[in-house]
Amino acid sequence: MTGVLDLVRPDLRAFAGYASARREKASGHVWLNANESPWPSSADSGLGLNRYPEPQPKALRERMAELYGVKPEQLMVSRGSDEGIDLLVRGFCRAGVDGVLIAPPTFGMYAVSARVQNAPLIEVPLIDHDDRFELDITAVSDVIEHGEVRVVFLCTPANPTGQALSLKDIARLAKAADGKAVVVADEAYAEFSSIGPATALLRDHSNLVLLRTLSKAYAMAGARIGALIADADVVAVLRSLQAPYPVPAPSAAIALEALSDASRRESRERIATLLSERARLAKALRALPGLTAVYASESNFLLARFRDADDALRRLLAAGVVVRDMRAMPQLGDALRISVGTPDENAVLIEALK
Ligand SMILES: Cc1ncc(COP(=O)(O)O)c(C=O)c1O
């Protein structure tokens, strides 16, 4: 295993980031070091928002580390996994030099972050088997071998196509990329997949990074809480690139509650409901004459191809149902992505498409 820190942008290796007031270790009871208001606002319901928050809220970081089965120092709490994606590209790719590999059609933020950093984008299209998509592992390995990419984004389960990679394939790619690139398994939808998360692979692959989020299975999309999980040294480097106070105190507080034992039980029950609804919805959609394909999904959505997607969208809109039009994406010229909703919502969708 080669030192993953050698892959960090050379100009950032000794960079410590902004030394915020909250980062300095200090104890006391008269806080006059951060130019804050000494009084809470009357709008503040006890959260003490006159004070800057902990850059990495300790209780939340520990709870998330426990949830994902890693040590707190291996985990960075982020503003959604979107922030993790951005920090990875900024930390590992020299502008105009080091590439980012994606497998389209895929989640759009990888390309956005690459563009913002002026990192060359290398695309290895997914293989379409008509009822499921597949990553072209050989082609991805070849690109990694070439040495021009520094960050490889593996979306697993994949958005919008729904398939998940086996842990064996993730390990194989991380091994191929050892000393060459960071392999990122974006596991935003891991809770809905029959293939478990890749956490166990971290021990043997210091260039593997996992992205998790509370936005999906834990119903916290509005709180913007994600996690980047990696070798503790990688986490320390990326922390220095992060904004001084990335996690607002109200978000940290509500996220902690969303991970209480009771809330976790509720989430597990809801995941089970969504999985059975996913199967029911897929079956009902496959029975409709207007659909030509419904792809296998390890996630909380279904990707479907339509004979006439315009007509389907019109009918859905008339029934007040909003789905995601994927037709601008490569290979998806006739496809819509449908999030699995409550049983009632799914019934409205099916009725509108009948
Ligand atoms: C694959 C994937 N990764 C990351 C994200 C971003 O999630 P977050 O809300 O944690 O920023 C999404 C959001 O839809 C996603 O689909």
Short mmCIF file of C-alpha atoms and ligand atoms in Angstrom, two decimals, residues 79-83 85 107 110 155 157-159 186 188-189 212-216 221 224-226 337, ligand 1:
data_model
loop_
_atom_site.label_atom_id
_atom_site.label_comp_id
_atom_site.label_asym_id
_atom_site.label_seq_id
_atom_site.Cartn_x
_atom_site.Cartn_y
_atom_site.Cartn_z
CA ARG A 79 -22.53 19.79 4.56
CA GLY A 80 -24.10 16.86 2.77
CA SER A 81 -21.98 14.52 0.70
CA ASP A 82 -21.91 17.27 -1.95
CA GLU A 83 -19.29 19.01 0.16
CA ILE A 85 -17.23 15.53 -3.41
CA PHE A 107 -24.79 12.01 -10.46
CA TYR A 110 -18.91 15.04 -9.81
CA CYS A 155 -21.51 5.86 -7.49
CA PRO A 157 -25.75 2.30 -5.63
CA ALA A 158 -25.66 4.49 -8.70
CA ASN A 159 -27.81 7.55 -9.29
CA ASP A 186 -20.35 7.41 -3.10
CA ALA A 188 -25.53 7.93 -0.61
CA TYR A 189 -28.09 5.13 -1.09
CA ARG A 212 -22.40 8.65 3.30
CA THR A 213 -25.30 10.96 3.95
CA LEU A 214 -28.23 11.49 6.31
CA SER A 215 -30.19 13.00 3.39
CA LYS A 216 -31.82 9.81 2.16
CA ALA A 221 -31.94 16.29 3.31
CA ARG A 224 -27.36 19.08 5.03
CA ILE A 225 -25.38 16.51 6.98
CA GLY A 226 -23.07 14.03 5.29
CA ARG A 337 -36.36 8.74 -12.69
C1 LIG B 1 -25.18 9.72 -5.58
C2 LIG B 1 -25.38 10.94 -4.78
N1 LIG B 1 -24.36 11.42 -4.07
C3 LIG B 1 -24.48 12.51 -3.31
C4 LIG B 1 -25.67 13.20 -3.25
C5 LIG B 1 -25.73 14.43 -2.43
O1 LIG B 1 -26.32 14.17 -1.23
P1 LIG B 1 -26.25 15.18 0.00
O2 LIG B 1 -27.65 15.59 0.25
O3 LIG B 1 -25.67 14.37 1.11
O4 LIG B 1 -25.36 16.32 -0.39
C6 LIG B 1 -26.77 12.74 -3.97
C7 LIG B 1 -28.05 13.48 -3.93
O5 LIG B 1 -29.01 13.20 -4.55
C8 LIG B 1 -26.62 11.58 -4.75
O6 LIG B 1 -27.63 11.09 -5.47
#
